Amino acid sequence: MNTIQTDIVTPDGKVFEGEVHMVSARATTGELGVLPNHMPLVAPLEISTVRLKSYGETVYVAVSGGFIEVRPDHVTILAEAAELRKDIDVERAKKAKENAESELSRLEKGTKEYEEVLLSLKRAENRLNTAAK
């Protein structure tokens, strides 16, 4: 079975590097499934879980937005932050979610601060959802 080289990179360095059979990611335009020899594309990513399938196993990675660049033989995901499922600190993510929910309740919708805290909540929820897979 053909594979595609895949890298997930953050400002802190590589989170994943390896050959996989399929990359699944949620772009802002919808779900993407990338197999070897896929047509080239670049797309912005949602805060979501990226799935890397290889030899019957799936690696889950929580990504906080960013971009996916697809070439026929290589996928690169550039993310603001990314964590492998096994590296997620669930207690820290729960605390971040609780803090964000508490802060949102006192902020006015539509303000810049509200939107920033809402993004923090989405990131925490994504990390918890990824950890639970």
mmCIF file with all atom_site columns, C-alpha atoms in Angstrom:
data_model
loop_
_atom_site.group_PDB
_atom_site.id
_atom_site.type_symbol
_atom_site.label_atom_id
_atom_site.label_alt_id
_atom_site.label_comp_id
_atom_site.label_asym_id
_atom_site.label_entity_id
_atom_site.label_seq_id
_atom_site.pdbx_PDB_ins_code
_atom_site.Cartn_x
_atom_site.Cartn_y
_atom_site.Cartn_z
_atom_site.occupancy
_atom_site.B_iso_or_equiv
_atom_site.pdbx_formal_charge
_atom_site.auth_seq_id
_atom_site.auth_comp_id
_atom_site.auth_asym_id
_atom_site.auth_atom_id
_atom_site.pdbx_PDB_model_num
ATOM 1   C CA . MET A 1 1   ? 0.000   0.000  0.000  1.00 0.00 ? 1   MET A CA 1
ATOM 2   C CA . ASN A 1 2   ? 1.309   3.451  -0.919 1.00 0.00 ? 2   ASN A CA 1
ATOM 3   C CA . THR A 1 3   ? 2.211   5.953  1.774  1.00 0.00 ? 3   THR A CA 1
ATOM 4   C CA . ILE A 1 4   ? 2.653   9.704  1.947  1.00 0.00 ? 4   ILE A CA 1
ATOM 5   C CA . GLN A 1 5   ? 5.295   11.551 3.999  1.00 0.00 ? 5   GLN A CA 1
ATOM 6   C CA . THR A 1 6   ? 3.524   13.671 6.614  1.00 0.00 ? 6   THR A CA 1
ATOM 7   C CA . ASP A 1 7   ? 4.874   16.373 8.913  1.00 0.00 ? 7   ASP A CA 1
ATOM 8   C CA . ILE A 1 8   ? 2.989   18.346 11.558 1.00 0.00 ? 8   ILE A CA 1
ATOM 9   C CA . VAL A 1 9   ? 4.990   21.404 12.560 1.00 0.00 ? 9   VAL A CA 1
ATOM 10  C CA . THR A 1 10  ? 4.428   24.132 15.166 1.00 0.00 ? 10  THR A CA 1
ATOM 11  C CA . PRO A 1 11  ? 6.582   27.133 16.095 1.00 0.00 ? 11  PRO A CA 1
ATOM 12  C CA . ASP A 1 12  ? 8.090   24.863 18.781 1.00 0.00 ? 12  ASP A CA 1
ATOM 13  C CA . GLY A 1 13  ? 9.126   22.155 16.305 1.00 0.00 ? 13  GLY A CA 1
ATOM 14  C CA . LYS A 1 14  ? 7.849   18.938 14.723 1.00 0.00 ? 14  LYS A CA 1
ATOM 15  C CA . VAL A 1 15  ? 5.046   17.133 16.500 1.00 0.00 ? 15  VAL A CA 1
ATOM 16  C CA . PHE A 1 16  ? 4.798   14.299 13.973 1.00 0.00 ? 16  PHE A CA 1
ATOM 17  C CA . GLU A 1 17  ? 6.965   13.049 11.140 1.00 0.00 ? 17  GLU A CA 1
ATOM 18  C CA . GLY A 1 18  ? 6.359   9.825  9.262  1.00 0.00 ? 18  GLY A CA 1
ATOM 19  C CA . GLU A 1 19  ? 4.837   7.869  6.421  1.00 0.00 ? 19  GLU A CA 1
ATOM 20  C CA . VAL A 1 20  ? 1.064   7.320  6.560  1.00 0.00 ? 20  VAL A CA 1
ATOM 21  C CA . HIS A 1 21  ? -1.577  5.853  4.268  1.00 0.00 ? 21  HIS A CA 1
ATOM 22  C CA . MET A 1 22  ? -4.135  8.620  4.790  1.00 0.00 ? 22  MET A CA 1
ATOM 23  C CA . VAL A 1 23  ? -4.408  12.048 6.400  1.00 0.00 ? 23  VAL A CA 1
ATOM 24  C CA . SER A 1 24  ? -7.832  13.321 7.480  1.00 0.00 ? 24  SER A CA 1
ATOM 25  C CA . ALA A 1 25  ? -8.183  16.960 8.518  1.00 0.00 ? 25  ALA A CA 1
ATOM 26  C CA . ARG A 1 26  ? -10.946 19.549 8.840  1.00 0.00 ? 26  ARG A CA 1
ATOM 27  C CA . ALA A 1 27  ? -10.347 22.570 6.650  1.00 0.00 ? 27  ALA A CA 1
ATOM 28  C CA . THR A 1 28  ? -12.490 25.673 6.908  1.00 0.00 ? 28  THR A CA 1
ATOM 29  C CA . THR A 1 29  ? -14.283 24.469 3.761  1.00 0.00 ? 29  THR A CA 1
ATOM 30  C CA . GLY A 1 30  ? -14.951 20.952 5.083  1.00 0.00 ? 30  GLY A CA 1
ATOM 31  C CA . GLU A 1 31  ? -13.362 17.579 5.779  1.00 0.00 ? 31  GLU A CA 1
ATOM 32  C CA . LEU A 1 32  ? -10.307 16.561 3.708  1.00 0.00 ? 32  LEU A CA 1
ATOM 33  C CA . GLY A 1 33  ? -9.106  13.039 3.096  1.00 0.00 ? 33  GLY A CA 1
ATOM 34  C CA . VAL A 1 34  ? -5.622  12.929 1.593  1.00 0.00 ? 34  VAL A CA 1
ATOM 35  C CA . LEU A 1 35  ? -4.138  9.815  -0.001 1.00 0.00 ? 35  LEU A CA 1
ATOM 36  C CA . PRO A 1 36  ? -0.797  9.436  -1.820 1.00 0.00 ? 36  PRO A CA 1
ATOM 37  C CA . ASN A 1 37  ? -0.746  11.239 -5.199 1.00 0.00 ? 37  ASN A CA 1
ATOM 38  C CA . HIS A 1 38  ? -3.448  13.696 -4.130 1.00 0.00 ? 38  HIS A CA 1
ATOM 39  C CA . MET A 1 39  ? -3.686  16.865 -6.199 1.00 0.00 ? 39  MET A CA 1
ATOM 40  C CA . PRO A 1 40  ? -1.758  19.811 -4.731 1.00 0.00 ? 40  PRO A CA 1
ATOM 41  C CA . LEU A 1 41  ? -3.659  22.190 -2.480 1.00 0.00 ? 41  LEU A CA 1
ATOM 42  C CA . VAL A 1 42  ? -3.283  24.578 0.424  1.00 0.00 ? 42  VAL A CA 1
ATOM 43  C CA . ALA A 1 43  ? -6.145  25.104 2.862  1.00 0.00 ? 43  ALA A CA 1
ATOM 44  C CA . PRO A 1 44  ? -6.687  26.775 6.241  1.00 0.00 ? 44  PRO A CA 1
ATOM 45  C CA . LEU A 1 45  ? -7.550  24.359 9.062  1.00 0.00 ? 45  LEU A CA 1
ATOM 46  C CA . GLU A 1 46  ? -10.177 24.528 11.772 1.00 0.00 ? 46  GLU A CA 1
ATOM 47  C CA . ILE A 1 47  ? -9.361  23.855 15.422 1.00 0.00 ? 47  ILE A CA 1
ATOM 48  C CA . SER A 1 48  ? -9.862  20.090 15.185 1.00 0.00 ? 48  SER A CA 1
ATOM 49  C CA . THR A 1 49  ? -8.411  16.609 15.369 1.00 0.00 ? 49  THR A CA 1
ATOM 50  C CA . VAL A 1 50  ? -6.161  15.415 12.541 1.00 0.00 ? 50  VAL A CA 1
ATOM 51  C CA . ARG A 1 51  ? -6.229  11.662 11.929 1.00 0.00 ? 51  ARG A CA 1
ATOM 52  C CA . LEU A 1 52  ? -3.194  9.885  10.506 1.00 0.00 ? 52  LEU A CA 1
ATOM 53  C CA . LYS A 1 53  ? -3.943  6.324  9.367  1.00 0.00 ? 53  LYS A CA 1
ATOM 54  C CA . SER A 1 54  ? -1.211  3.791  8.813  1.00 0.00 ? 54  SER A CA 1
ATOM 55  C CA . TYR A 1 55  ? -1.143  -0.019 8.878  1.00 0.00 ? 55  TYR A CA 1
ATOM 56  C CA . GLY A 1 56  ? -4.521  -0.327 10.595 1.00 0.00 ? 56  GLY A CA 1
ATOM 57  C CA . GLU A 1 57  ? -3.675  2.141  13.347 1.00 0.00 ? 57  GLU A CA 1
ATOM 58  C CA . THR A 1 58  ? -4.752  5.761  13.727 1.00 0.00 ? 58  THR A CA 1
ATOM 59  C CA . VAL A 1 59  ? -2.719  8.520  15.352 1.00 0.00 ? 59  VAL A CA 1
ATOM 60  C CA . TYR A 1 60  ? -4.811  11.448 16.616 1.00 0.00 ? 60  TYR A CA 1
ATOM 61  C CA . VAL A 1 61  ? -3.390  14.967 16.813 1.00 0.00 ? 61  VAL A CA 1
ATOM 62  C CA . ALA A 1 62  ? -5.171  18.003 18.278 1.00 0.00 ? 62  ALA A CA 1
ATOM 63  C CA . VAL A 1 63  ? -4.363  21.029 16.109 1.00 0.00 ? 63  VAL A CA 1
ATOM 64  C CA . SER A 1 64  ? -5.186  24.655 16.829 1.00 0.00 ? 64  SER A CA 1
ATOM 65  C CA . GLY A 1 65  ? -5.841  25.947 13.350 1.00 0.00 ? 65  GLY A CA 1
ATOM 66  C CA . GLY A 1 66  ? -3.094  26.551 10.857 1.00 0.00 ? 66  GLY A CA 1
ATOM 67  C CA . PHE A 1 67  ? -2.719  25.349 7.276  1.00 0.00 ? 67  PHE A CA 1
ATOM 68  C CA . ILE A 1 68  ? -2.388  22.088 5.393  1.00 0.00 ? 68  ILE A CA 1
ATOM 69  C CA . GLU A 1 69  ? -0.208  21.930 2.303  1.00 0.00 ? 69  GLU A CA 1
ATOM 70  C CA . VAL A 1 70  ? -0.703  18.876 0.123  1.00 0.00 ? 70  VAL A CA 1
ATOM 71  C CA . ARG A 1 71  ? 1.648   17.724 -2.613 1.00 0.00 ? 71  ARG A CA 1
ATOM 72  C CA . PRO A 1 72  ? 1.407   14.347 -4.373 1.00 0.00 ? 72  PRO A CA 1
ATOM 73  C CA . ASP A 1 73  ? 4.160   12.857 -2.185 1.00 0.00 ? 73  ASP A CA 1
ATOM 74  C CA . HIS A 1 74  ? 4.068   15.019 0.965  1.00 0.00 ? 74  HIS A CA 1
ATOM 75  C CA . VAL A 1 75  ? 1.639   16.595 3.432  1.00 0.00 ? 75  VAL A CA 1
ATOM 76  C CA . THR A 1 76  ? 2.736   19.406 5.732  1.00 0.00 ? 76  THR A CA 1
ATOM 77  C CA . ILE A 1 77  ? 0.509   20.793 8.464  1.00 0.00 ? 77  ILE A CA 1
ATOM 78  C CA . LEU A 1 78  ? 1.654   24.103 9.907  1.00 0.00 ? 78  LEU A CA 1
ATOM 79  C CA . ALA A 1 79  ? -0.229  24.695 13.151 1.00 0.00 ? 79  ALA A CA 1
ATOM 80  C CA . GLU A 1 80  ? -0.112  27.314 15.877 1.00 0.00 ? 80  GLU A CA 1
ATOM 81  C CA . ALA A 1 81  ? -0.160  24.430 18.367 1.00 0.00 ? 81  ALA A CA 1
ATOM 82  C CA . ALA A 1 82  ? -0.491  20.655 18.052 1.00 0.00 ? 82  ALA A CA 1
ATOM 83  C CA . GLU A 1 83  ? -0.427  17.737 20.473 1.00 0.00 ? 83  GLU A CA 1
ATOM 84  C CA . LEU A 1 84  ? -0.443  14.011 19.954 1.00 0.00 ? 84  LEU A CA 1
ATOM 85  C CA . ARG A 1 85  ? -3.314  12.333 21.810 1.00 0.00 ? 85  ARG A CA 1
ATOM 86  C CA . LYS A 1 86  ? -0.879  10.522 24.104 1.00 0.00 ? 86  LYS A CA 1
ATOM 87  C CA . ASP A 1 87  ? 0.752   13.835 25.124 1.00 0.00 ? 87  ASP A CA 1
ATOM 88  C CA . ILE A 1 88  ? -2.422  15.717 26.080 1.00 0.00 ? 88  ILE A CA 1
ATOM 89  C CA . ASP A 1 89  ? -2.631  16.647 29.762 1.00 0.00 ? 89  ASP A CA 1
ATOM 90  C CA . VAL A 1 90  ? -6.355  16.050 30.323 1.00 0.00 ? 90  VAL A CA 1
ATOM 91  C CA . GLU A 1 91  ? -6.459  17.755 33.722 1.00 0.00 ? 91  GLU A CA 1
ATOM 92  C CA . ARG A 1 92  ? -4.815  20.879 32.302 1.00 0.00 ? 92  ARG A CA 1
ATOM 93  C CA . ALA A 1 93  ? -7.268  20.891 29.388 1.00 0.00 ? 93  ALA A CA 1
ATOM 94  C CA . LYS A 1 94  ? -10.237 20.527 31.778 1.00 0.00 ? 94  LYS A CA 1
ATOM 95  C CA . LYS A 1 95  ? -8.949  23.434 33.861 1.00 0.00 ? 95  LYS A CA 1
ATOM 96  C CA . ALA A 1 96  ? -8.475  25.572 30.734 1.00 0.00 ? 96  ALA A CA 1
ATOM 97  C CA . LYS A 1 97  ? -12.042 24.751 29.644 1.00 0.00 ? 97  LYS A CA 1
ATOM 98  C CA . GLU A 1 98  ? -13.463 25.661 33.057 1.00 0.00 ? 98  GLU A CA 1
ATOM 99  C CA . ASN A 1 99  ? -11.502 28.925 33.142 1.00 0.00 ? 99  ASN A CA 1
ATOM 100 C CA . ALA A 1 100 ? -12.645 29.890 29.647 1.00 0.00 ? 100 ALA A CA 1
ATOM 101 C CA . GLU A 1 101 ? -16.298 29.095 30.411 1.00 0.00 ? 101 GLU A CA 1
ATOM 102 C CA . SER A 1 102 ? -16.128 31.153 33.588 1.00 0.00 ? 102 SER A CA 1
ATOM 103 C CA . GLU A 1 103 ? -14.524 34.085 31.805 1.00 0.00 ? 103 GLU A CA 1
ATOM 104 C CA . LEU A 1 104 ? -17.014 33.960 28.911 1.00 0.00 ? 104 LEU A CA 1
ATOM 105 C CA . SER A 1 105 ? -19.923 34.302 31.319 1.00 0.00 ? 105 SER A CA 1
ATOM 106 C CA . ARG A 1 106 ? -18.690 37.728 32.414 1.00 0.00 ? 106 ARG A CA 1
ATOM 107 C CA . LEU A 1 107 ? -17.709 39.091 28.990 1.00 0.00 ? 107 LEU A CA 1
ATOM 108 C CA . GLU A 1 108 ? -19.868 40.849 26.432 1.00 0.00 ? 108 GLU A CA 1
ATOM 109 C CA . LYS A 1 109 ? -20.452 38.932 23.190 1.00 0.00 ? 109 LYS A CA 1
ATOM 110 C CA . GLY A 1 110 ? -18.852 40.445 20.128 1.00 0.00 ? 110 GLY A CA 1
ATOM 111 C CA . THR A 1 111 ? -15.904 42.020 21.928 1.00 0.00 ? 111 THR A CA 1
ATOM 112 C CA . LYS A 1 112 ? -12.348 41.153 20.998 1.00 0.00 ? 112 LYS A CA 1
ATOM 113 C CA . GLU A 1 113 ? -11.708 39.715 24.457 1.00 0.00 ? 113 GLU A CA 1
ATOM 114 C CA . TYR A 1 114 ? -14.821 37.526 24.186 1.00 0.00 ? 114 TYR A CA 1
ATOM 115 C CA . GLU A 1 115 ? -13.654 36.146 20.826 1.00 0.00 ? 115 GLU A CA 1
ATOM 116 C CA . GLU A 1 116 ? -10.165 35.398 22.192 1.00 0.00 ? 116 GLU A CA 1
ATOM 117 C CA . VAL A 1 117 ? -11.588 33.529 25.191 1.00 0.00 ? 117 VAL A CA 1
ATOM 118 C CA . LEU A 1 118 ? -14.004 31.673 22.904 1.00 0.00 ? 118 LEU A CA 1
ATOM 119 C CA . LEU A 1 119 ? -10.994 30.453 20.875 1.00 0.00 ? 119 LEU A CA 1
ATOM 120 C CA . SER A 1 120 ? -9.334  29.309 24.111 1.00 0.00 ? 120 SER A CA 1
ATOM 121 C CA . LEU A 1 121 ? -12.480 27.351 24.954 1.00 0.00 ? 121 LEU A CA 1
ATOM 122 C CA . LYS A 1 122 ? -12.524 25.729 21.494 1.00 0.00 ? 122 LYS A CA 1
ATOM 123 C CA . ARG A 1 123 ? -8.863  24.728 21.841 1.00 0.00 ? 123 ARG A CA 1
ATOM 124 C CA . ALA A 1 124 ? -9.463  23.196 25.287 1.00 0.00 ? 124 ALA A CA 1
ATOM 125 C CA . GLU A 1 125 ? -12.551 21.308 24.057 1.00 0.00 ? 125 GLU A CA 1
ATOM 126 C CA . ASN A 1 126 ? -10.612 20.051 21.038 1.00 0.00 ? 126 ASN A CA 1
ATOM 127 C CA . ARG A 1 127 ? -7.804  18.755 23.257 1.00 0.00 ? 127 ARG A CA 1
ATOM 128 C CA . LEU A 1 128 ? -10.357 16.956 25.462 1.00 0.00 ? 128 LEU A CA 1
ATOM 129 C CA . ASN A 1 129 ? -12.178 15.483 22.444 1.00 0.00 ? 129 ASN A CA 1
ATOM 130 C CA . THR A 1 130 ? -8.891  14.310 20.939 1.00 0.00 ? 130 THR A CA 1
ATOM 131 C CA . ALA A 1 131 ? -7.759  12.751 24.231 1.00 0.00 ? 131 ALA A CA 1
ATOM 132 C CA . ALA A 1 132 ? -11.051 10.834 24.459 1.00 0.00 ? 132 ALA A CA 1
ATOM 133 C CA . LYS A 1 133 ? -10.636 9.131  21.045 1.00 0.00 ? 133 LYS A CA 1
#
